[in-house]
């Protein structure tokens, strides 16, 4: 083994660790802000043709400027029998014509216009409120439906135009016409339905349950337009929320409403189906999974990530944030309470919808706005303490005070830790604001929510959405691989899971018969995702894995942690024993080696081989199986502990190599240096025994009280020198000190347990084993280095006592030369535990996963680094004193030649080197270089990869 191989191992391992970290620095962070759409500054002008058709691109809002609020009734709920307009007879030919329409064209008999023999009406009922986020929802709905039609081979019958639908309202004596909605038609030749007519009406003016005369009126207007026969099939897609579903069921009369309303599908209502009446449950189609399924999946996922949830003691604390003004939120909170009963303490915090407090109406400013924005959303999280205003419609100040209160509880360790936080509101923009405020205060908690949305993937939101766990009815990519011969065109991933489900529902309607369609097309189980930089990691492949079947083992992991660390420490002691079997041998003239025994070599190199195999396996998996799962834990960077495990395996391997290098160098060169020191001093001379640091502290305390110095002891120098090179005695000292160090560390770990963001029992177990192996060798390295430095300090202090005795003749140049070489060997060992420590710290950076540096880890690592620095400085000080004493002693001898004194002064290696050549400053420079390069790599990565 090369004596200077430490340079390659020390600095090479640090470079590898930095490179692994830099790979993950491709994310960009931005200041916190509200992602809610603010609406357009100018109203969109619409073009009207001679027939009254409205120009609209295929992705435009189908209900733009529709006067939805001119109808009596609640704004958020559909009309019921109690508040709908008076019923009128089916509209006549003139009444069905839209305002300003060309009457001659509109009154052409239906038979004179080509119509499809087969077709279907798709009646879409939408929320028509002018809120920007509701408008965005309408855009997404129309995009999903039209994209599904176009991908299936359908093209618009009239390019980019929406035809109006009117109805007659008011008393019979003075009826008036009112714009009710729009429709558009698509056609395809080789398809089960030759034409598909999309009807768009607002839920605010569409009475539910649907009545026959309303449907007949709509079909008649479309039939007279010449698009589709009124005898075609029809299906109703209601895009309202769970509140709309409840309102619909409240107004449903059975069995008279069965004929029409069994064709209705609620595309966004996730109210648990088991909470609905049994008769109504048979009438309604639920293409989307309901909340009870999502809650069950989330609780199972939390049990894989939080070992305490598997102990049935309720020691974990879970917080849920949800809106308080909807039945949806109360129901889903109740579902969580039932699932977590006896397993965790559940606390529910409520808020009112619309946390940002923006007005519902679109704002048309009278003059251009200034560049300085007073948007309350931007003032929420700009890094200022309580900068939110405590007045007005914004609820940011409430949210901020709650976040600070929870953070204060976490820092003071009140009661029990908050293990998970759920944000379960129905408004994604409110959920994003809660995430922004709460996530920084509770960094170790598992954050979860429902419904996958592309907003979570945006780069500027990664600071608070990363590692968010989402239970969703579907993903964003709807291009399945089940039908490779499918003729449908592929579609890009959608903006949210509701779009995916809607597009799949359209395809199912177009391809299925009416009987087959009654069977729900929804997924059989919920989908689980974890958000990382720019993508969502699918966690579902692990649902039947070992992680799902052996989750009960997680409850016993806390008890196993102590046992694992004890075994790892024993393993470290065996490695220490192996390197202690080295003996110096001379193979050839001026060539000394220090081999271990055969059994020691087999043990050490077997462990190194296993560590290398684990590194290569993880490197292969991370390189070629990015979307796969390993023992329930994903492999994607940013949502996996495997990169951290790989760095820790590297730390373990490097620690073993550095122990081999340190022991080889010290034993191989130590025997000659010991003889050189003996030759420079007289034999059998009694010297004053230098006190250790502990003895000096005790003597100092005694002097303060008794004001008497402790008499110095004297003993031969040979036993003192032997003590420095005695490997058996050093091994015992290291084992004892390492046990004490870990015992004290366990006290800190019991108070502040480290948080591991693993998933499933196998990753938790592997992480604990790898961490224990690396930390145990780090502790042994630390104590080994300290012991060498303190032993060398005692040697230098004893040598210092020779310099002031007139009856002793020493050879100054030979003595300092041997001491400089010996301390150069010992000084390099300072880099070894720091190298292992740097790798362990790098493995816990948040670019790999949500690693948190707990106070226990910070204290233990800081104390270890401080001890190393202090020992190095003390040894350097003793070297300066010894060299000065030798020069002073030799200078008093008249017979000393000038060349001898000059030779002593030129010794500048090891502890006698200049300050900038000392290992302590090389170690500090190494630490600064590693973490400084990381601090520079982040902005560079954002500059190079974040501009797009």
Coordinates of N, CA, C and O in Angstrom, one line a residue, residues 758-916:
X758 N -37.5 7.6 4.4 CA -37.6 6.4 3.7 C -39.0 5.9 3.5 O -39.9 6.5 4.1
X759 N -39.2 4.9 2.8 CA -40.5 4.4 2.4 C -40.5 2.8 2.5 O -40.0 2.2 1.6
X760 N -41.1 2.3 3.5 CA -41.1 0.8 3.7 C -40.0 0.3 4.6 O -39.0 1.0 4.9
X761 N -40.2 -0.9 5.1 CA -39.3 -1.4 6.2 C -37.9 -1.7 5.6 O -36.9 -1.5 6.3
X762 N -37.8 -2.2 4.4 CA -36.5 -2.6 3.9 C -35.6 -1.3 3.7 O -34.4 -1.3 4.1
X763 N -36.1 -0.2 3.1 CA -35.2 1.0 3.0 C -34.8 1.5 4.4 O -33.7 2.0 4.6
X764 N -35.8 1.5 5.3 CA -35.5 2.0 6.7 C -34.4 1.2 7.3 O -33.4 1.7 7.9
X765 N -34.5 -0.1 7.1 CA -33.5 -1.0 7.7 C -32.1 -0.9 7.1 O -31.1 -0.8 7.7
X766 N -32.1 -0.8 5.7 CA -30.8 -0.6 5.0 C -30.2 0.7 5.4 O -29.0 0.8 5.6
X767 N -31.0 1.7 5.5 CA -30.4 3.0 5.8 C -29.8 3.0 7.2 O -28.7 3.5 7.4
X768 N -30.5 2.4 8.2 CA -29.9 2.3 9.5 C -28.6 1.5 9.6 O -27.7 1.9 10.3
X769 N -28.6 0.4 8.8 CA -27.4 -0.4 8.8 C -26.2 0.4 8.2 O -25.1 0.4 8.8
X770 N -26.5 1.0 7.0 CA -25.4 1.7 6.4 C -24.9 2.9 7.2 O -23.7 3.2 7.3
X771 N -25.9 3.6 7.8 CA -25.5 4.8 8.6 C -24.7 4.3 9.8 O -23.7 4.9 10.2
X772 N -25.1 3.2 10.5 CA -24.4 2.7 11.6 C -23.0 2.3 11.3 O -22.1 2.6 12.0
X773 N -22.8 1.6 10.1 CA -21.5 1.2 9.7 C -20.6 2.4 9.5 O -19.4 2.5 10.0
X774 N -21.1 3.4 8.8 CA -20.3 4.6 8.6 C -20.0 5.4 9.8 O -18.9 5.9 10.0
X775 N -21.0 5.6 10.6 CA -20.8 6.4 11.9 C -19.9 5.7 12.8 O -19.1 6.4 13.5
X776 N -20.0 4.4 12.9 CA -19.1 3.7 13.9 C -17.7 3.9 13.4 O -16.8 4.1 14.3
X777 N -17.4 3.7 12.1 CA -16.0 3.9 11.7 C -15.6 5.4 11.8 O -14.4 5.7 12.0
X778 N -16.5 6.3 11.6 CA -16.2 7.7 11.8 C -15.7 8.0 13.3 O -14.8 8.7 13.6
X779 N -16.5 7.4 14.2 CA -16.1 7.5 15.6 C -14.8 6.9 15.9 O -13.9 7.5 16.6
X780 N -14.5 5.7 15.4 CA -13.2 5.1 15.6 C -12.1 5.9 15.0 O -11.0 6.1 15.6
X781 N -12.3 6.5 13.8 CA -11.4 7.4 13.2 C -11.1 8.6 14.1 O -10.0 9.0 14.2
X782 N -12.2 9.1 14.6 CA -12.1 10.3 15.4 C -11.2 10.0 16.6 O -10.3 10.8 17.0
X783 N -11.5 9.0 17.4 CA -10.8 8.6 18.6 C -9.4 8.2 18.2 O -8.4 8.5 19.0
X784 N -9.2 7.5 17.1 CA -7.8 7.1 16.7 C -7.0 8.3 16.5 O -5.8 8.4 16.9
X785 N -7.5 9.3 15.7 CA -6.8 10.5 15.5 C -6.5 11.3 16.7 O -5.4 11.8 16.9
X786 N -7.5 11.4 17.6 CA -7.3 12.1 18.9 C -6.2 11.5 19.7 O -5.4 12.1 20.3
X787 N -6.3 10.1 19.8 CA -5.3 9.4 20.6 C -3.9 9.6 20.1 O -2.9 9.8 20.8
X788 N -3.7 9.6 18.7 CA -2.4 9.8 18.2 C -1.9 11.2 18.5 O -0.7 11.4 18.9
X789 N -2.8 12.2 18.4 CA -2.4 13.6 18.6 C -2.0 13.8 20.1 O -1.0 14.5 20.4
X790 N -2.9 13.3 21.0 CA -2.6 13.4 22.4 C -1.4 12.7 22.9 O -0.6 13.2 23.7
X791 N -1.2 11.5 22.3 CA 0.1 10.7 22.6 C 1.3 11.5 22.1 O 2.3 11.6 22.8
X792 N 1.2 12.0 20.9 CA 2.3 12.8 20.4 C 2.5 14.1 21.2 O 3.7 14.5 21.4
X793 N 1.5 14.7 21.7 CA 1.6 15.9 22.5 C 2.4 15.5 23.8 O 3.2 16.3 24.3
X794 N 2.0 14.4 24.5 CA 2.7 13.9 25.7 C 4.2 13.7 25.4 O 5.1 14.0 26.2
X795 N 4.5 13.1 24.2 CA 5.9 12.8 23.8 C 6.6 14.1 23.7 O 7.8 14.2 24.2
X796 N 6.1 15.1 23.0 CA 6.8 16.4 22.8 C 7.0 17.1 24.2 O 8.0 17.7 24.4
X797 N 6.0 17.0 25.1 CA 6.2 17.7 26.4 C 7.3 17.0 27.2 O 8.0 17.6 27.9
X798 N 7.4 15.6 27.1 CA 8.4 14.9 27.8 C 9.8 15.2 27.2 O 10.8 15.3 27.9
X799 N 9.8 15.3 25.8 CA 11.1 15.7 25.2 C 11.5 17.1 25.6 O 12.7 17.5 25.7
X800 N 10.5 18.0 25.8 CA 10.8 19.3 26.2 C 11.5 19.4 27.5 O 12.3 20.3 27.8
X801 N 11.2 18.4 28.4 CA 11.8 18.4 29.7 C 13.3 18.1 29.7 O 14.1 18.5 30.6
X802 N 13.8 17.4 28.6 CA 15.2 17.1 28.4 C 16.0 18.4 28.2 O 17.2 18.5 28.5
X803 N 15.4 19.4 27.5 CA 16.1 20.5 27.0 C 16.6 21.4 28.2 O 17.5 22.3 27.9
X804 N 16.1 21.3 29.4 CA 16.5 22.2 30.5 C 17.3 21.5 31.6 O 17.4 22.0 32.7
X805 N 17.9 20.4 31.2 CA 18.7 19.6 32.1 C 20.2 19.7 31.7 O 20.5 19.3 30.6
X806 N 21.0 20.3 32.6 CA 22.4 20.5 32.2 C 23.2 19.2 32.1 O 24.2 19.1 31.5
X807 N 22.7 18.1 32.8 CA 23.4 16.8 32.9 C 23.0 15.9 31.7 O 23.4 14.8 31.7
X808 N 22.2 16.4 30.8 CA 21.7 15.6 29.7 C 22.2 16.1 28.4 O 22.1 17.3 28.1
X809 N 22.8 15.3 27.6 CA 23.3 15.6 26.3 C 22.4 15.0 25.2 O 22.2 13.8 25.1
X810 N 21.8 15.9 24.4 CA 20.8 15.5 23.4 C 21.4 15.9 22.0 O 22.1 16.8 21.9
X811 N 21.0 15.1 21.0 CA 21.3 15.4 19.6 C 20.1 16.1 19.0 O 19.2 15.5 18.6
X812 N 20.2 17.5 19.0 CA 19.1 18.3 18.6 C 18.6 18.0 17.2 O 17.4 17.8 16.9
X813 N 19.5 18.0 16.2 CA 19.0 17.9 14.8 C 18.4 16.5 14.6 O 17.4 16.4 13.9
X814 N 19.1 15.4 15.1 CA 18.5 14.1 14.9 C 17.2 13.9 15.6 O 16.2 13.3 15.0
X815 N 17.0 14.5 16.8 CA 15.8 14.4 17.5 C 14.7 15.1 16.8 O 13.6 14.5 16.6
X816 N 14.9 16.4 16.4 CA 13.8 17.1 15.7 C 13.5 16.5 14.3 O 12.3 16.6 13.9
X817 N 14.5 15.9 13.7 CA 14.2 15.3 12.4 C 13.3 14.1 12.5 O 12.3 14.0 11.8
X818 N 13.5 13.3 13.5 CA 12.7 12.1 13.8 C 11.3 12.6 14.2 O 10.3 12.0 13.8
X819 N 11.2 13.6 15.1 CA 9.9 14.1 15.6 C 9.1 14.7 14.4 O 7.9 14.6 14.3
X820 N 9.8 15.5 13.6 CA 9.1 16.1 12.4 C 8.5 15.1 11.5 O 7.3 15.2 11.1
X821 N 9.2 14.0 11.3 CA 8.7 12.9 10.4 C 7.5 12.2 11.1 O 6.5 11.9 10.4
X822 N 7.6 12.0 12.4 CA 6.6 11.3 13.1 C 5.3 12.1 13.2 O 4.2 11.6 12.9
X823 N 5.4 13.4 13.5 CA 4.3 14.3 13.6 C 3.7 14.5 12.2 O 2.5 14.9 12.1
X824 N 4.5 14.5 11.1 CA 3.9 14.6 9.8 C 2.9 13.4 9.5 O 1.9 13.6 8.9
X825 N 3.3 12.2 10.0 CA 2.5 11.0 9.8 C 1.2 11.2 10.6 O 0.1 11.0 10.1
X826 N 1.4 11.6 11.9 CA 0.2 11.8 12.8 C -0.7 12.9 12.3 O -1.9 12.8 12.3
X827 N -0.1 14.0 11.8 CA -0.9 15.2 11.4 C -1.8 14.9 10.2 O -2.9 15.4 10.2
X828 N -1.4 14.0 9.3 CA -2.2 13.7 8.2 C -3.5 12.9 8.6 O -4.5 13.0 7.9
X829 N -3.4 12.2 9.7 CA -4.6 11.5 10.2 C -5.8 12.4 10.5 O -6.9 12.0 10.6
X830 N -5.5 13.7 10.7 CA -6.5 14.7 10.9 C -7.5 14.7 9.8 O -8.7 15.0 10.0
X831 N -7.0 14.5 8.6 CA -7.9 14.6 7.4 C -8.8 13.4 7.3 O -9.9 13.5 6.6
X832 N -8.5 12.3 7.9 CA -9.3 11.1 7.7 C -10.7 11.2 8.3 O -11.7 10.9 7.6
X833 N -10.8 11.4 9.6 CA -12.2 11.5 10.1 C -13.0 12.7 9.5 O -14.2 12.6 9.3
X834 N -12.3 13.8 9.2 CA -13.0 14.9 8.5 C -13.5 14.5 7.1 O -14.6 15.0 6.7
X835 N -12.8 13.7 6.4 CA -13.2 13.2 5.1 C -14.5 12.4 5.3 O -15.5 12.6 4.5
X836 N -14.5 11.5 6.2 CA -15.6 10.6 6.4 C -16.8 11.5 6.9 O -18.0 11.3 6.4
X837 N -16.6 12.5 7.7 CA -17.6 13.4 8.2 C -18.2 14.2 7.1 O -19.4 14.3 7.0
X838 N -17.4 14.7 6.2 CA -17.9 15.4 5.0 C -18.8 14.6 4.2 O -19.9 15.0 3.7
X839 N -18.4 13.3 3.9 CA -19.2 12.5 3.1 C -20.6 12.2 3.8 O -21.6 12.1 3.1
X840 N -20.6 12.0 5.1 CA -21.8 11.7 5.8 C -22.7 12.9 5.8 O -23.9 12.8 5.6
X841 N -22.1 14.1 5.9 CA -23.0 15.4 5.8 C -23.5 15.5 4.4 O -24.7 15.9 4.2
X842 N -22.7 15.3 3.4 CA -23.1 15.4 2.0 C -24.3 14.5 1.8 O -25.2 14.8 1.0
X843 N -24.3 13.3 2.4 CA -25.4 12.3 2.1 C -26.7 12.8 2.7 O -27.8 12.3 2.3
X844 N -26.7 13.8 3.6 CA -27.9 14.3 4.2 C -28.4 15.7 3.6 O -29.2 16.4 4.1
X845 N -27.8 16.0 2.4 CA -28.3 17.2 1.8 C -29.7 17.0 1.2 O -30.0 15.9 0.8
X846 N -30.4 18.1 1.1 CA -31.8 18.0 0.7 C -32.0 17.9 -0.8 O -33.1 17.7 -1.2
X847 N -30.9 17.9 -1.6 CA -31.1 17.7 -3.0 C -31.5 16.2 -3.3 O -32.0 15.9 -4.4
X848 N -31.1 15.3 -2.4 CA -31.4 13.9 -2.6 C -32.9 13.6 -2.1 O -33.6 12.8 -2.7
X849 N -33.2 14.1 -0.9 CA -34.5 13.9 -0.4 C -34.7 14.9 0.7 O -33.9 15.8 0.9
X850 N -35.8 14.7 1.5 CA -36.1 15.7 2.6 C -35.3 15.4 3.8 O -35.8 15.2 4.9
X851 N -34.0 15.4 3.7 CA -33.1 15.1 4.8 C -33.1 16.4 5.7 O -32.9 17.5 5.2
X852 N -33.1 16.2 7.0 CA -33.1 17.3 8.0 C -31.9 17.1 8.9 O -31.8 16.0 9.5
X853 N -31.1 18.1 9.1 CA -30.0 18.1 10.0 C -30.5 18.4 11.4 O -30.7 19.5 11.8
X854 N -30.8 17.4 12.2 CA -31.4 17.5 13.5 C -30.3 18.0 14.5 O -29.1 17.9 14.2
X855 N -30.7 18.6 15.6 CA -29.8 19.1 16.6 C -28.8 18.0 17.1 O -27.6 18.3 17.4
X856 N -29.3 16.8 17.2 CA -28.4 15.7 17.7 C -27.3 15.5 16.7 O -26.1 15.3 17.1
X857 N -27.6 15.5 15.4 CA -26.5 15.3 14.4 C -25.6 16.5 14.4 O -24.3 16.3 14.3
X858 N -26.1 17.7 14.5 CA -25.3 18.9 14.5 C -24.4 18.9 15.6 O -23.2 19.3 15.5
X859 N -24.9 18.6 16.8 CA -24.0 18.6 18.0 C -22.9 17.6 17.9 O -21.7 17.9 18.2
X860 N -23.3 16.4 17.6 CA -22.2 15.3 17.6 C -21.2 15.6 16.5 O -20.0 15.4 16.8
X861 N -21.6 16.0 15.3 CA -20.6 16.3 14.3 C -19.8 17.5 14.7 O -18.6 17.5 14.4
X862 N -20.4 18.5 15.2 CA -19.6 19.7 15.6 C -18.6 19.5 16.7 O -17.5 19.9 16.7
X863 N -19.1 18.7 17.7 CA -18.1 18.3 18.8 C -16.9 17.5 18.3 O -15.8 17.8 18.6
X864 N -17.2 16.6 17.4 CA -16.1 15.8 16.8 C -15.1 16.7 16.0 O -13.9 16.6 16.2
X865 N -15.7 17.6 15.2 CA -14.8 18.4 14.4 C -14.0 19.4 15.3 O -12.8 19.7 15.1
X866 N -14.7 19.9 16.4 CA -14.0 20.8 17.3 C -12.9 20.1 18.1 O -11.8 20.7 18.3
X867 N -13.1 18.8 18.5 CA -12.0 18.1 19.1 C -10.8 17.9 18.2 O -9.7 18.0 18.7
X868 N -11.1 17.6 17.0 CA -10.0 17.4 16.0 C -9.2 18.7 15.9 O -7.9 18.7 15.9
X869 N -9.8 19.8 15.7 CA -9.2 21.1 15.5 C -8.4 21.4 16.7 O -7.2 21.9 16.7
X870 N -9.0 21.2 17.9 CA -8.3 21.6 19.2 C -7.0 20.7 19.4 O -6.0 21.2 19.7
X871 N -7.1 19.4 19.1 CA -6.0 18.5 19.2 C -4.9 18.9 18.3 O -3.7 18.9 18.7
X872 N -5.2 19.3 17.1 CA -4.2 19.7 16.1 C -3.5 21.0 16.5 O -2.3 21.1 16.4
X873 N -4.3 21.9 17.0 CA -3.6 23.2 17.5 C -2.8 23.0 18.7 O -1.7 23.6 18.8
X874 N -3.2 22.1 19.6 CA -2.4 21.9 20.8 C -1.0 21.2 20.4 O 0.0 21.5 20.9
X875 N -1.1 20.2 19.5 CA 0.1 19.6 19.0 C 1.0 20.5 18.3 O 2.3 20.5 18.5
X876 N 0.5 21.4 17.5 CA 1.3 22.4 16.8 C 2.0 23.4 17.8 O 3.2 23.7 17.7
X877 N 1.3 23.8 18.9 CA 1.8 24.6 19.9 C 3.0 23.9 20.6 O 4.1 24.5 20.9
X878 N 2.8 22.6 20.9 CA 3.9 21.9 21.6 C 5.1 21.8 20.7 O 6.3 21.8 21.2
X879 N 4.9 21.6 19.4 CA 6.0 21.5 18.5 C 6.8 22.8 18.4 O 8.0 22.8 18.4
X880 N 6.1 24.0 18.4 CA 6.8 25.3 18.4 C 7.6 25.4 19.7 O 8.8 25.9 19.7
X881 N 7.1 25.0 20.8 CA 7.8 25.1 22.1 C 9.0 24.2 22.1 O 10.1 24.6 22.6
X882 N 8.9 23.0 21.6 CA 10.0 22.1 21.6 C 11.2 22.6 20.7 O 12.3 22.5 21.1
X883 N 10.8 23.0 19.5 CA 11.9 23.5 18.6 C 12.6 24.7 19.2 O 13.8 24.9 19.2
X884 N 11.8 25.6 19.9 CA 12.4 26.8 20.5 C 13.3 26.4 21.7 O 14.4 27.0 21.9
X885 N 12.9 25.4 22.4 CA 13.7 24.9 23.6 C 15.0 24.3 23.1 O 16.1 24.5 23.7
X886 N 14.9 23.5 22.0 CA 16.2 22.8 21.5 C 17.1 23.9 21.0 O 18.3 23.8 21.2
X887 N 16.6 24.9 20.2 CA 17.5 25.9 19.8 C 18.1 26.7 20.9 O 19.3 27.1 20.9
X888 N 17.3 27.0 21.9 CA 17.9 27.7 23.1 C 18.9 26.9 23.8 O 20.0 27.4 24.3
X889 N 18.7 25.6 24.0 CA 19.6 24.8 24.7 C 20.9 24.6 23.9 O 22.0 24.7 24.5
X890 N 20.8 24.4 22.6 CA 22.0 24.2 21.8 C 22.8 25.5 21.7 O 24.0 25.5 21.6
X891 N 22.1 26.6 21.8 CA 22.8 27.9 21.7 C 23.6 28.2 22.9 O 24.6 29.0 22.8
X892 N 23.4 27.6 24.0 CA 24.2 27.8 25.2 C 25.5 27.0 25.3 O 26.3 27.2 26.2
X893 N 25.6 26.1 24.3 CA 26.8 25.2 24.3 C 27.8 25.9 23.4 O 27.7 26.0 22.2
X894 N 29.0 26.3 24.0 CA 30.0 26.9 23.2 C 30.6 26.0 22.1 O 31.1 26.5 21.1
X895 N 30.6 24.7 22.4 CA 31.3 23.8 21.5 C 30.4 23.5 20.3 O 30.8 22.8 19.3
X896 N 29.1 24.0 20.3 CA 28.2 23.7 19.2 C 28.6 24.5 17.9 O 28.8 25.7 18.0
X897 N 28.7 23.8 16.8 CA 29.0 24.4 15.6 C 27.9 25.2 15.0 O 26.7 24.9 15.2
X898 N 28.2 26.2 14.2 CA 27.1 27.0 13.6 C 26.3 26.2 12.6 O 25.1 26.5 12.5
X899 N 27.0 25.3 11.9 CA 26.2 24.5 11.0 C 25.2 23.6 11.6 O 24.1 23.4 11.1
X900 N 25.5 23.1 12.8 CA 24.5 22.3 13.5 C 23.3 23.1 13.9 O 22.2 22.6 13.8
X901 N 23.5 24.3 14.4 CA 22.4 25.2 14.8 C 21.6 25.5 13.6 O 20.3 25.6 13.6
X902 N 22.2 25.8 12.5 CA 21.5 26.1 11.2 C 20.7 24.9 10.7 O 19.6 25.0 10.2
X903 N 21.2 23.7 10.9 CA 20.5 22.5 10.5 C 19.3 22.3 11.4 O 18.2 21.9 10.8
X904 N 19.3 22.6 12.6 CA 18.1 22.5 13.5 C 17.1 23.5 13.0 O 15.9 23.3 13.0
X905 N 17.5 24.7 12.7 CA 16.6 25.8 12.3 C 15.9 25.5 10.9 O 14.8 26.0 10.7
X906 N 16.6 24.6 10.1 CA 16.0 24.3 8.8 C 15.0 23.2 8.8 O 14.4 22.9 7.8
X907 N 14.8 22.6 9.9 CA 13.8 21.5 10.0 C 12.4 22.1 10.0 O 12.0 22.8 11.0
X908 N 11.7 21.9 9.0 CA 10.4 22.6 8.8 C 9.3 21.6 8.2 O 8.5 22.0 7.4
X909 N 9.3 20.4 8.8 CA 8.3 19.4 8.4 C 7.5 19.0 9.6 O 7.9 19.2 10.7
X910 N 6.3 18.4 9.3 CA 5.5 17.9 10.4 C 5.0 19.1 11.3 O 4.6 20.1 10.8
X911 N 5.2 18.9 12.6 CA 4.7 19.9 13.5 C 5.6 21.2 13.5 O 5.2 22.2 14.0
X912 N 6.7 21.1 12.9 CA 7.6 22.3 12.8 C 7.4 23.1 11.5 O 8.2 24.0 11.3
X913 N 6.5 22.7 10.7 CA 6.3 23.4 9.4 C 5.6 24.7 9.7 O 5.1 25.0 10.8
X914 N 5.6 25.6 8.6 CA 4.9 26.8 8.7 C 3.4 26.6 8.9 O 2.9 25.5 8.6
X915 N 2.7 27.7 9.3 CA 1.3 27.5 9.7 C 0.5 27.1 8.4 O -0.5 26.3 8.6
X916 N 0.9 27.6 7.2 CA 0.0 27.3 6.1 C 0.3 25.9 5.5 O -0.3 25.5 4.6

